[in-house]
XYZ file of C-alpha atoms in Angstrom:
707
model
C 124.444 -19.864 -76.137
C 125.827 -16.297 -76.167
C 123.571 -13.663 -77.706
C 124.441 -11.856 -80.937
C 125.927 -8.352 -80.420
C 123.494 -5.548 -81.168
C 123.756 -3.509 -84.377
C 124.844 -0.489 -82.322
C 127.689 -2.454 -80.804
C 128.767 -3.678 -84.229
C 128.540 -0.153 -85.650
C 130.606 1.206 -82.780
C 133.226 -1.494 -83.279
C 133.429 -0.737 -87.029
C 133.724 2.997 -86.331
C 136.444 2.395 -83.749
C 138.364 0.193 -86.180
C 138.051 2.794 -88.930
C 139.196 5.573 -86.605
C 142.125 3.444 -85.501
C 143.109 2.773 -89.125
C 142.914 6.482 -89.967
C 145.033 7.350 -86.901
C 147.552 4.684 -87.882
C 147.859 6.043 -91.423
C 148.001 9.624 -90.144
C 151.065 8.733 -88.072
C 152.745 7.182 -91.114
C 151.905 10.214 -93.265
C 153.228 12.638 -90.634
C 156.477 10.678 -90.419
C 156.858 10.576 -94.206
C 156.145 14.302 -94.595
C 158.689 15.158 -91.904
C 161.300 12.988 -93.593
C 160.446 14.539 -96.963
C 161.020 18.009 -95.456
C 164.444 16.865 -94.210
C 165.362 15.593 -97.675
C 164.301 18.887 -99.274
C 166.419 20.799 -96.768
C 169.423 18.602 -97.553
C 168.963 19.213 -101.285
C 168.736 22.976 -100.739
C 171.987 22.870 -98.770
C 173.668 20.897 -101.576
C 172.420 23.399 -104.150
C 173.776 26.318 -102.115
C 177.176 24.632 -101.778
C 177.439 23.554 -105.413
C 176.258 26.925 -106.758
C 179.535 28.488 -105.639
C 181.443 26.381 -108.147
C 180.838 27.037 -111.862
C 181.962 23.526 -112.759
C 178.994 22.174 -110.800
C 176.336 23.762 -113.055
C 175.071 20.404 -114.332
C 174.794 19.017 -110.814
C 172.986 22.141 -109.630
C 170.369 21.746 -112.386
C 169.865 18.099 -111.463
C 169.435 19.003 -107.792
C 167.007 21.791 -108.623
C 164.946 19.442 -110.765
C 164.893 16.831 -108.015
C 163.813 19.479 -105.491
C 160.955 20.530 -107.769
C 159.825 16.924 -108.281
C 159.711 16.200 -104.545
C 157.911 19.446 -103.762
C 155.198 18.784 -106.326
C 154.567 15.307 -104.942
C 153.724 16.722 -101.503
C 149.944 16.387 -101.839
C 148.785 12.790 -101.791
C 152.269 11.631 -100.860
C 150.798 8.337 -99.604
C 147.735 6.787 -101.205
C 148.010 3.086 -100.538
C 149.341 0.211 -98.507
C 150.028 -3.449 -99.206
C 149.909 -6.031 -96.418
C 151.623 -9.256 -97.459
C 150.748 -12.713 -96.187
C 154.106 -12.813 -94.389
C 153.163 -9.721 -92.343
C 155.222 -7.214 -94.352
C 153.498 -3.850 -94.816
C 154.524 -1.398 -97.525
C 153.126 2.079 -98.062
C 152.756 3.194 -101.678
C 153.065 6.819 -102.768
C 153.703 9.311 -105.543
C 157.461 9.316 -104.853
C 159.682 7.133 -102.748
C 160.737 8.492 -99.354
C 163.821 6.818 -97.933
C 164.728 6.349 -94.273
C 167.797 8.049 -92.796
C 169.386 4.596 -92.950
C 169.350 4.027 -96.690
C 169.713 0.266 -96.215
C 166.375 0.165 -94.382
C 163.014 -0.377 -96.095
C 161.770 2.965 -97.485
C 159.106 4.840 -95.560
C 157.171 5.206 -98.812
C 157.615 2.996 -101.865
C 157.426 4.752 -105.218
C 154.349 3.504 -107.101
C 156.575 2.716 -110.108
C 158.937 0.421 -108.175
C 158.633 -3.313 -109.011
C 157.719 -4.094 -105.400
C 154.676 -1.803 -105.690
C 153.208 -3.569 -108.699
C 150.907 -5.945 -106.741
C 149.021 -2.834 -105.603
C 147.717 -2.637 -109.191
C 147.661 -6.248 -110.242
C 146.742 -8.382 -107.204
C 143.139 -9.607 -107.040
C 141.349 -12.157 -104.880
C 141.690 -14.515 -107.859
C 145.432 -13.827 -107.988
C 146.565 -12.320 -104.643
C 150.289 -12.482 -105.512
C 151.287 -13.095 -101.905
C 149.229 -10.192 -100.568
C 146.618 -10.372 -97.822
C 145.137 -6.876 -98.112
C 145.224 -3.716 -100.193
C 144.395 -0.450 -98.465
C 143.524 2.806 -100.232
C 144.357 5.887 -98.192
C 142.482 9.087 -99.073
C 144.134 12.312 -97.985
C 143.663 16.046 -98.292
C 146.857 18.011 -97.870
C 148.532 16.655 -94.740
C 145.401 14.983 -93.356
C 144.210 11.403 -93.771
C 140.465 11.473 -94.448
C 139.627 7.783 -94.584
C 140.844 4.354 -95.622
C 139.294 1.622 -97.728
C 140.456 -1.943 -97.093
C 140.164 -4.695 -99.688
C 140.884 -8.308 -98.682
C 142.969 -10.141 -101.258
C 143.014 -13.574 -99.683
C 139.643 -15.242 -99.768
C 137.868 -11.983 -100.673
C 135.097 -11.313 -103.182
C 135.721 -12.470 -106.739
C 136.089 -9.466 -109.061
C 138.244 -8.464 -111.996
C 138.516 -4.885 -110.778
C 141.386 -3.732 -108.579
C 140.276 -1.697 -105.565
C 136.686 -1.661 -106.802
C 135.343 0.474 -103.963
C 138.025 3.152 -104.299
C 137.755 3.082 -108.094
C 133.989 3.577 -108.209
C 134.174 6.288 -105.547
C 136.754 8.146 -107.637
C 134.671 7.776 -110.804
C 131.614 9.216 -109.052
C 133.451 12.356 -107.949
C 132.556 15.638 -109.639
C 134.771 16.702 -112.557
C 136.730 19.934 -112.147
C 137.726 20.637 -115.748
C 141.254 19.298 -115.239
C 142.487 15.731 -115.291
C 143.981 14.410 -112.063
C 146.298 11.509 -111.377
C 144.887 7.995 -111.074
C 147.820 6.260 -109.432
C 145.624 5.085 -106.566
C 143.056 3.379 -108.814
C 144.903 2.072 -111.872
C 143.577 -1.256 -113.086
C 145.518 -4.327 -114.116
C 145.108 -3.956 -117.892
C 146.135 -0.310 -117.549
C 149.160 -1.164 -115.419
C 150.278 -3.806 -117.917
C 150.469 -1.129 -120.614
C 152.096 1.440 -118.328
C 154.931 -0.978 -117.545
C 155.252 -2.474 -121.050
C 158.650 -2.562 -122.733
C 159.623 0.746 -124.365
C 161.958 -0.652 -127.017
C 159.606 -0.076 -129.962
C 156.245 1.356 -131.020
C 153.296 0.419 -128.799
C 149.855 1.170 -130.260
C 147.073 1.153 -127.670
C 143.475 0.880 -128.865
C 140.880 1.985 -126.345
C 137.282 3.091 -126.644
C 135.736 6.020 -124.771
C 136.326 6.123 -121.031
C 138.919 3.334 -120.970
C 141.587 5.618 -119.524
C 143.814 5.962 -122.603
C 145.146 9.349 -121.577
C 145.573 8.291 -117.963
C 147.580 5.283 -119.121
C 149.710 7.363 -121.503
C 150.639 9.973 -118.877
C 151.322 7.468 -116.122
C 153.443 5.512 -118.596
C 155.560 8.660 -119.076
C 156.100 8.890 -115.332
C 156.935 5.179 -115.118
C 159.440 5.312 -117.988
C 161.206 8.390 -116.593
C 161.524 6.586 -113.262
C 162.711 3.307 -114.791
C 165.014 4.627 -117.534
C 167.235 7.393 -116.188
C 168.573 8.314 -119.639
C 165.113 9.428 -120.706
C 165.306 12.270 -118.184
C 168.432 13.483 -119.968
C 166.660 13.454 -123.343
C 163.151 14.446 -122.150
C 159.837 12.895 -123.205
C 157.498 14.485 -125.742
C 153.726 14.309 -125.162
C 151.685 15.126 -128.269
C 148.027 15.973 -127.792
C 145.269 16.869 -130.273
C 144.667 20.480 -129.181
C 145.806 23.237 -126.796
C 142.553 22.780 -124.859
C 143.412 19.119 -124.332
C 146.950 19.994 -123.169
C 145.485 22.442 -120.657
C 143.168 19.685 -119.449
C 146.054 17.279 -118.715
C 148.591 19.915 -117.639
C 148.569 19.055 -113.927
C 148.997 15.294 -114.176
C 152.730 14.850 -114.752
C 153.838 17.658 -112.386
C 151.653 16.049 -109.716
C 153.478 12.785 -110.384
C 156.790 14.593 -109.846
C 157.900 14.645 -113.483
C 159.400 17.741 -115.123
C 161.474 16.389 -118.039
C 158.434 16.529 -120.314
C 157.511 18.703 -123.300
C 153.813 18.952 -124.199
C 152.813 20.083 -127.683
C 150.493 19.547 -130.614
C 151.707 18.683 -134.093
C 150.944 22.288 -135.045
C 153.312 23.696 -132.402
C 156.319 21.432 -132.891
C 158.329 23.950 -134.915
C 159.496 26.882 -132.746
C 158.500 30.228 -134.185
C 155.995 28.778 -136.678
C 152.244 28.901 -136.149
C 149.128 27.958 -138.080
C 147.492 31.067 -139.551
C 144.745 29.682 -141.765
C 142.383 26.768 -142.280
C 141.935 24.738 -145.427
C 139.508 22.246 -146.904
C 139.479 18.616 -145.841
C 140.297 17.660 -149.428
C 143.545 19.643 -149.481
C 144.381 18.523 -145.945
C 144.065 14.882 -147.000
C 146.266 15.457 -150.051
C 149.021 17.099 -148.000
C 148.901 14.389 -145.364
C 149.937 11.582 -147.708
C 153.280 9.878 -147.193
C 154.275 10.425 -150.843
C 155.286 13.982 -149.916
C 158.342 12.736 -148.039
C 160.085 11.332 -151.132
C 158.886 14.285 -153.205
C 160.419 16.767 -150.767
C 163.643 14.770 -150.654
C 163.868 14.987 -154.442
C 163.089 18.711 -154.364
C 165.838 19.527 -151.859
C 168.316 17.271 -153.687
C 167.618 19.213 -156.882
C 168.632 22.439 -155.155
C 172.184 21.261 -154.514
C 174.708 22.893 -156.901
C 176.146 21.126 -159.936
C 179.782 20.444 -160.768
C 180.792 23.835 -162.131
C 183.837 26.079 -161.755
C 184.097 28.242 -158.632
C 186.133 31.450 -158.703
C 187.284 32.989 -155.407
C 189.215 36.210 -154.975
C 191.980 36.180 -152.381
C 194.279 39.131 -151.649
C 193.590 40.788 -154.996
C 193.945 37.670 -157.128
C 191.381 35.286 -158.615
C 191.671 31.562 -158.065
C 189.661 29.072 -160.111
C 188.618 25.730 -158.649
C 187.979 23.438 -161.597
C 184.807 21.353 -162.134
C 186.879 18.244 -161.394
C 187.980 19.668 -158.035
C 184.405 20.754 -157.259
C 183.104 17.292 -158.155
C 185.521 15.745 -155.667
C 184.398 18.158 -152.936
C 180.716 17.474 -153.686
C 181.229 13.708 -153.513
C 182.860 14.068 -150.120
C 180.095 16.302 -148.767
C 176.955 14.577 -150.027
C 176.559 11.073 -148.485
C 173.956 10.948 -145.710
C 174.058 14.648 -144.946
C 171.425 17.361 -145.010
C 171.681 20.236 -147.472
C 173.339 22.627 -145.015
C 175.480 19.950 -143.355
C 176.762 18.971 -146.826
C 177.383 22.635 -147.549
C 179.475 22.932 -144.367
C 181.630 19.942 -145.359
C 181.908 21.296 -148.899
C 183.044 24.655 -147.502
C 185.839 22.969 -145.547
C 186.998 21.256 -148.743
C 186.912 24.585 -150.595
C 189.059 26.168 -147.885
C 191.595 23.368 -148.310
C 191.535 23.570 -152.111
C 191.917 27.361 -152.032
C 194.768 27.081 -149.549
C 196.506 24.579 -151.825
C 195.989 26.864 -154.835
C 197.363 29.916 -153.016
C 200.361 27.965 -151.722
C 201.026 26.508 -155.163
C 200.921 29.947 -156.803
C 203.143 31.528 -154.152
C 205.655 28.725 -154.316
C 205.743 29.004 -158.103
C 206.441 32.745 -157.764
C 209.075 32.124 -155.126
C 210.656 29.433 -157.263
C 210.838 31.893 -160.176
C 212.343 34.544 -157.917
C 214.921 32.046 -156.648
C 215.848 31.085 -160.197
C 216.215 34.736 -161.250
C 218.239 35.510 -158.165
C 220.588 32.618 -158.925
C 221.058 33.954 -162.504
C 221.941 37.374 -161.106
C 224.441 35.859 -158.704
C 225.984 33.806 -161.501
C 226.494 36.986 -163.533
C 228.070 38.795 -160.604
C 230.431 35.893 -159.998
C 231.492 35.841 -163.622
C 232.131 39.579 -163.713
C 234.103 39.819 -160.504
C 236.327 36.945 -161.419
C 237.810 34.188 -159.394
C 240.095 36.580 -157.481
C 237.061 38.053 -155.506
C 235.082 35.922 -153.105
C 231.620 37.350 -152.473
C 230.953 34.829 -149.694
C 227.655 33.134 -148.906
C 224.345 34.823 -149.730
C 222.080 35.439 -146.691
C 218.260 35.350 -147.184
C 216.009 37.058 -144.663
C 213.008 34.786 -145.383
C 211.491 32.100 -143.160
C 210.937 30.028 -146.276
C 213.291 27.325 -147.402
C 215.811 28.045 -150.143
C 213.502 26.257 -152.596
C 210.604 28.648 -151.846
C 208.450 26.142 -149.909
C 206.150 27.512 -147.143
C 206.512 25.993 -143.716
C 203.699 23.937 -142.152
C 203.001 26.786 -139.731
C 202.638 29.269 -142.592
C 200.264 26.957 -144.487
C 198.166 26.428 -141.364
C 197.997 30.169 -140.732
C 196.916 30.729 -144.340
C 194.166 28.119 -144.050
C 192.883 29.744 -140.843
C 192.763 33.158 -142.495
C 190.919 31.767 -145.502
C 188.394 29.987 -143.245
C 187.732 33.221 -141.335
C 187.490 35.433 -144.414
C 184.032 37.049 -144.994
C 184.884 37.452 -148.698
C 185.585 33.750 -149.096
C 182.397 32.930 -147.173
C 180.390 35.226 -149.440
C 181.833 33.555 -152.535
C 180.921 30.074 -151.281
C 177.446 31.222 -150.233
C 176.868 32.733 -153.650
C 177.833 29.441 -155.266
C 175.988 27.222 -152.716
C 173.421 29.449 -150.967
C 171.812 28.930 -147.566
C 168.112 28.162 -147.926
C 165.067 28.993 -145.822
C 162.698 26.025 -145.289
C 159.603 28.186 -145.561
C 160.684 29.689 -148.857
C 161.612 26.310 -150.326
C 158.235 24.818 -149.396
C 156.258 27.870 -150.470
C 157.890 27.859 -153.913
C 157.000 24.185 -154.328
C 153.398 24.607 -153.155
C 152.818 27.512 -155.539
C 154.225 25.645 -158.551
C 151.626 23.221 -159.900
C 154.116 21.975 -162.496
C 156.470 20.908 -159.705
C 153.792 18.731 -158.080
C 154.054 15.952 -160.640
C 153.529 13.296 -157.969
C 149.903 14.495 -157.668
C 147.143 14.383 -160.228
C 146.633 17.562 -162.251
C 143.468 18.395 -160.323
C 145.132 17.816 -156.949
C 148.160 19.894 -157.958
C 145.902 22.787 -158.964
C 144.055 22.597 -155.633
C 147.305 22.701 -153.652
C 148.868 25.445 -155.767
C 145.703 27.530 -155.507
C 145.842 27.779 -151.709
C 146.533 31.247 -150.227
C 149.791 32.051 -148.457
C 150.209 31.308 -144.778
C 150.591 27.993 -143.027
C 147.701 25.562 -142.544
C 147.873 22.644 -140.135
C 148.756 20.198 -142.916
C 151.680 22.410 -143.987
C 153.512 21.988 -140.662
C 154.647 18.376 -141.302
C 155.789 19.372 -144.804
C 157.716 22.332 -143.399
C 159.243 20.072 -140.759
C 160.383 17.628 -143.437
C 161.983 20.414 -145.490
C 163.696 21.861 -142.398
C 165.075 18.408 -141.597
C 166.333 17.887 -145.149
C 167.979 21.302 -145.188
C 169.579 20.764 -141.782
C 169.666 22.307 -138.346
C 171.087 25.483 -136.915
C 172.766 24.612 -133.645
C 171.096 26.121 -130.571
C 173.320 27.003 -127.646
C 172.420 25.950 -124.140
C 171.367 28.633 -121.686
C 173.058 28.379 -118.316
C 170.735 26.868 -115.730
C 168.252 25.734 -118.405
C 166.309 22.525 -117.788
C 166.369 19.846 -120.460
C 162.669 20.273 -121.266
C 163.125 23.998 -121.879
C 166.027 23.390 -124.251
C 164.133 20.652 -126.097
C 161.171 23.001 -126.480
C 163.383 25.560 -128.259
C 164.999 23.033 -130.599
C 163.034 21.757 -133.611
C 165.458 18.895 -134.182
C 165.596 17.665 -130.587
C 165.753 13.864 -130.281
C 163.574 12.659 -127.404
C 163.997 9.567 -125.276
C 160.335 8.658 -125.769
C 157.268 10.109 -127.475
C 153.667 9.674 -126.364
C 150.910 10.450 -128.871
C 147.342 10.882 -127.631
C 144.392 10.679 -130.036
C 146.885 9.058 -132.391
C 144.184 7.989 -134.841
C 144.059 11.613 -136.059
C 147.648 11.737 -137.339
C 148.307 11.798 -141.070
C 151.185 9.865 -142.606
C 153.278 13.047 -142.736
C 152.532 13.818 -139.077
C 153.733 10.334 -138.180
C 156.967 11.201 -139.991
C 157.290 14.203 -137.651
C 156.978 11.854 -134.680
C 159.569 9.375 -135.949
C 161.969 12.228 -136.725
C 161.911 13.208 -133.054
C 162.455 9.656 -131.847
C 164.519 7.660 -134.379
C 164.677 4.717 -131.949
C 160.873 4.481 -132.309
C 160.411 4.305 -128.556
C 156.858 5.547 -129.016
C 153.555 4.992 -127.226
C 150.457 5.910 -129.239
C 147.004 5.748 -127.687
C 143.683 6.349 -129.370
C 140.465 4.945 -130.685
C 140.402 4.204 -134.394
C 136.594 4.456 -134.219
C 136.792 8.082 -133.078
C 138.911 9.209 -136.045
C 137.696 12.511 -137.465
C 140.695 13.576 -139.548
C 140.509 13.860 -143.326
C 142.421 10.629 -144.003
C 140.436 7.415 -144.383
C 142.324 5.016 -142.138
C 139.923 2.573 -140.517
C 142.511 0.264 -138.904
C 145.700 0.872 -136.962
C 147.627 -1.193 -139.511
C 146.666 1.339 -142.182
C 147.330 4.322 -139.934
C 150.881 3.441 -138.872
C 152.190 1.340 -141.749
C 154.048 4.250 -143.339
C 155.889 5.014 -140.120
C 156.465 1.547 -138.657
C 155.637 -1.032 -141.309
C 154.710 -4.193 -139.438
C 157.140 -3.550 -136.570
C 154.811 -2.417 -133.815
C 153.058 -3.965 -130.855
C 149.306 -3.754 -130.303
C 147.589 -3.463 -126.930
C 143.952 -2.894 -126.050
C 141.968 -1.346 -123.225
C 138.624 -3.120 -123.017
C 136.937 -1.693 -119.906
C 135.107 1.637 -119.877
C 135.464 3.315 -116.486
C 134.202 6.836 -117.263
C 131.082 6.520 -119.374
C 128.147 4.900 -117.557
C 126.547 1.710 -118.789
C 123.318 3.502 -119.684
C 125.184 5.637 -122.254
C 127.469 2.946 -123.651
C 124.393 0.884 -124.575
C 123.596 3.567 -127.182
C 126.930 3.313 -128.987
C 126.929 -0.086 -130.725
C 124.560 1.030 -133.554
C 126.601 4.227 -134.002
C 129.791 2.185 -134.425
C 128.145 -0.014 -137.038
C 127.093 3.073 -139.021
C 130.656 4.404 -138.740
C 131.875 1.239 -140.459
C 133.621 -0.143 -137.376
C 134.124 -3.832 -136.754
C 135.010 -3.248 -133.082
C 132.789 -3.809 -130.092
C 132.379 -0.875 -127.708
C 134.262 -1.251 -124.425
C 132.502 -2.879 -121.482
C 131.205 -0.319 -118.986
C 131.750 -1.299 -115.335
C 129.530 1.245 -113.659
C 126.031 2.605 -113.799
C 125.135 6.203 -112.979
C 121.483 5.372 -112.440
C 120.505 8.179 -114.815
C 118.864 7.230 -118.118
C 119.916 9.227 -121.196
C 117.142 11.542 -122.368
C 116.176 13.161 -125.645
C 114.087 16.240 -126.424
C 112.904 17.593 -129.767
C 113.022 21.352 -130.384
C 112.537 23.548 -133.431
C 115.507 25.387 -134.909
C 114.260 28.853 -133.945
C 114.073 27.982 -130.259
C 117.305 25.993 -130.176
C 119.556 28.552 -128.374
C 116.946 29.099 -125.643
C 116.379 25.357 -125.284
C 120.127 24.766 -124.966
C 120.432 27.392 -122.234
C 117.482 25.942 -120.315
C 118.850 22.403 -120.547
C 122.322 23.511 -119.449
C 120.936 25.346 -116.402
C 118.966 22.244 -115.400
C 122.057 20.043 -115.760
C 124.151 22.491 -113.735
C 121.534 22.375 -111.010
C 121.550 18.589 -110.891
C 125.349 18.355 -110.956
C 126.297 21.305 -108.782
C 130.024 21.407 -108.109
C 130.734 19.482 -111.293
C 131.005 20.333 -114.977
C 128.655 20.477 -117.952
C 129.718 20.486 -121.603
C 127.873 21.054 -124.880
C 128.745 19.292 -128.164
C 127.187 20.520 -131.403
C 127.758 20.552 -135.171
C 130.389 23.050 -136.254
C 127.853 25.155 -138.158
C 125.770 25.691 -135.003
C 128.559 26.826 -132.690
C 128.111 30.476 -133.721
C 124.415 30.657 -132.828
C 124.974 28.774 -129.568
C 127.691 31.243 -128.584
C 124.917 33.857 -128.397
C 122.896 31.720 -125.987
C 124.722 33.177 -122.982
C 126.268 29.940 -121.703
C 128.646 31.181 -119.012
C 131.642 28.998 -118.153
C 130.247 26.134 -120.229
C 132.369 24.828 -123.123
C 130.432 24.608 -126.376
C 132.506 22.539 -128.798
C 132.403 20.546 -131.986
C 132.912 16.797 -131.737
C 136.599 17.002 -132.787
C 137.214 19.747 -130.200
C 135.571 17.677 -127.450
C 137.746 14.650 -128.086
C 139.592 13.509 -124.960
C 137.531 15.703 -122.613
C 134.958 14.667 -120.030
C 132.223 16.321 -117.987
C 129.739 15.165 -115.350
C 126.910 15.916 -117.777
C 127.013 16.328 -121.552
C 124.395 17.923 -123.778
C 124.561 16.825 -127.423
C 122.855 19.384 -129.656
C 121.507 18.314 -133.056
C 122.972 14.787 -133.160
C 121.693 14.380 -136.728
C 123.707 17.450 -137.715
C 126.833 15.950 -136.163
C 126.229 12.689 -138.043
C 125.906 14.639 -141.311
C 129.397 16.137 -140.964
C 132.411 14.492 -142.644
C 133.075 11.250 -140.756
C 130.050 12.317 -138.702
C 129.156 8.946 -137.224
C 132.604 8.861 -135.669
C 132.003 12.371 -134.362
C 128.642 11.392 -132.896
C 130.302 8.447 -131.164
C 132.699 10.949 -129.569
C 129.903 13.356 -128.593
C 127.753 10.724 -126.907
C 130.575 9.404 -124.719
C 131.850 12.561 -122.960
C 129.780 12.300 -119.756
C 130.456 10.508 -116.501
C 126.891 10.756 -115.181
C 124.157 12.140 -117.452
C 123.617 12.487 -121.211
C 120.992 14.667 -122.825
C 120.240 15.182 -126.526
C 118.371 18.025 -128.228
C 117.076 16.866 -131.621
C 116.283 19.676 -134.060
C 112.970 19.293 -135.886
């Protein structure tokens, strides 16, 4: 009976196989990178050729955008491979890389292509015709290692690429989110590839990858629906800090037709300059403002009264009946300024008709007088003298009628006249959205849709825009109507959309969507009337002033019952040791949801230390230094009650974010220090805030309780 090979022999064989696999993948990566360089060179040549022709400006922009997308997908070009049971091997990457022969199988299959989907959905329980999934880890142009996962007869697990996933989750955090296309899980992939025809509301607890799913869904939709690239996609986040955190994800996925913003920054040229109480913020966030603002703007439209316009030294009166006709033609379905533009065109026509009618009446009188004169001359000269035909040197007909060309010229001159424009503007003035809203907010008597006490609170606010004013201002600007913005030559679609308040996007993604008020949801719908919207969030982490405790309450005003629900149930980020603390917190927050199931353990038990208030800053600094020492190369974050942030700022915490619970939402660090958890719980909606604070870490959680 042959002897068993020694452990050294087995180890050598495993090492040789691993080295061979790395060499194999290195060859594929080298080939793909070389082909990618050829494609980039071809695009540059096309850009140079097309740039000589002004009519090719649109094509040049498209080529430039494509060049940028391919360049940005250089790092990590290949991250996976699928080996099918029939022997077919496909490499999966950030972007597809085609062969010179376009009919041949691509060198690299785009991760969003239908054929790549088994990379995210195949498991040993459901191999989907695949024998093996391989994760390829690279750095720049070098393959570092591979991780093979048998899919036919392998271990039974509900995780996809468990080894690669857990290795990625254990990596140190850098302060910026990275792509997760190599480790997306099946429930995440299902949401990423879900139909985009209507609103999709995704509920997910801490660490379930909500933001990862939302951003990768953007990349998938832009790949799958070409028209979205022409309209751009809007990504709404809760704060500028959060947008900075996710800023590298979509460019790394090769996507550029994306505008990132917060609700506060959606109106170009308008910024938040003051804070306000939660009470006033809640009042201004209610959906009732939409109908109230509609009524307010409608009341500003002029009534059916006479309009006098001076033209070439003479006054012309347009009667109330004529004005009423023009108003009826201009009103239906139009904004204030769009209706005014249509009304102005009608006024130009009515004034033209009045001028023509007056001139023709004068000419008719002149003709009649001239005929009387001629009759007298004929009578005096007698029948013996023939005066012959009378010649008129006018381009008008004998009856005094103006020609069509003359009427058209008159109408053009009236339309271009500054005096006529001034008369119309004086009768129907242009309005500034800010002024209209400010006048309403300062007039308690005009806020009849609120209680007397609420109206006094709103009217008593100082000037300047608060966050809750932005949706109201947006609604007024929409009701008044847009000023057309010209396109800048060579401008990318995202840049133009960013400049244009009324831009209509192909899709909108909302992160931390549980924070939006009813009026903020109206802002979202305004920018995507088709309601092709993906909203991700955790209703149990809501901190905003409204009191929505279910998604049905939160989105009813915007979508009614026409929305689809999805849920992320697995927590990948937060370790099991921490998630075990959260169930009692959720109960105190009034939630009926179960916390997500954590799939990993960090091996580090959460700890708690009691300190007195006087020594708190020093204790925080000591704890942070200890955490930084244990998690060198990673990140540490501090979460504290809002009223303690000032004193902690003096603790000398260098390069360590010290944030309130709302500010920390959506962020993650290797280690998190929660300062004064009782103080966080005592804040408005504090149990929700504490739930947020406790779930920011990927490895270690510490708490400093103030005695």
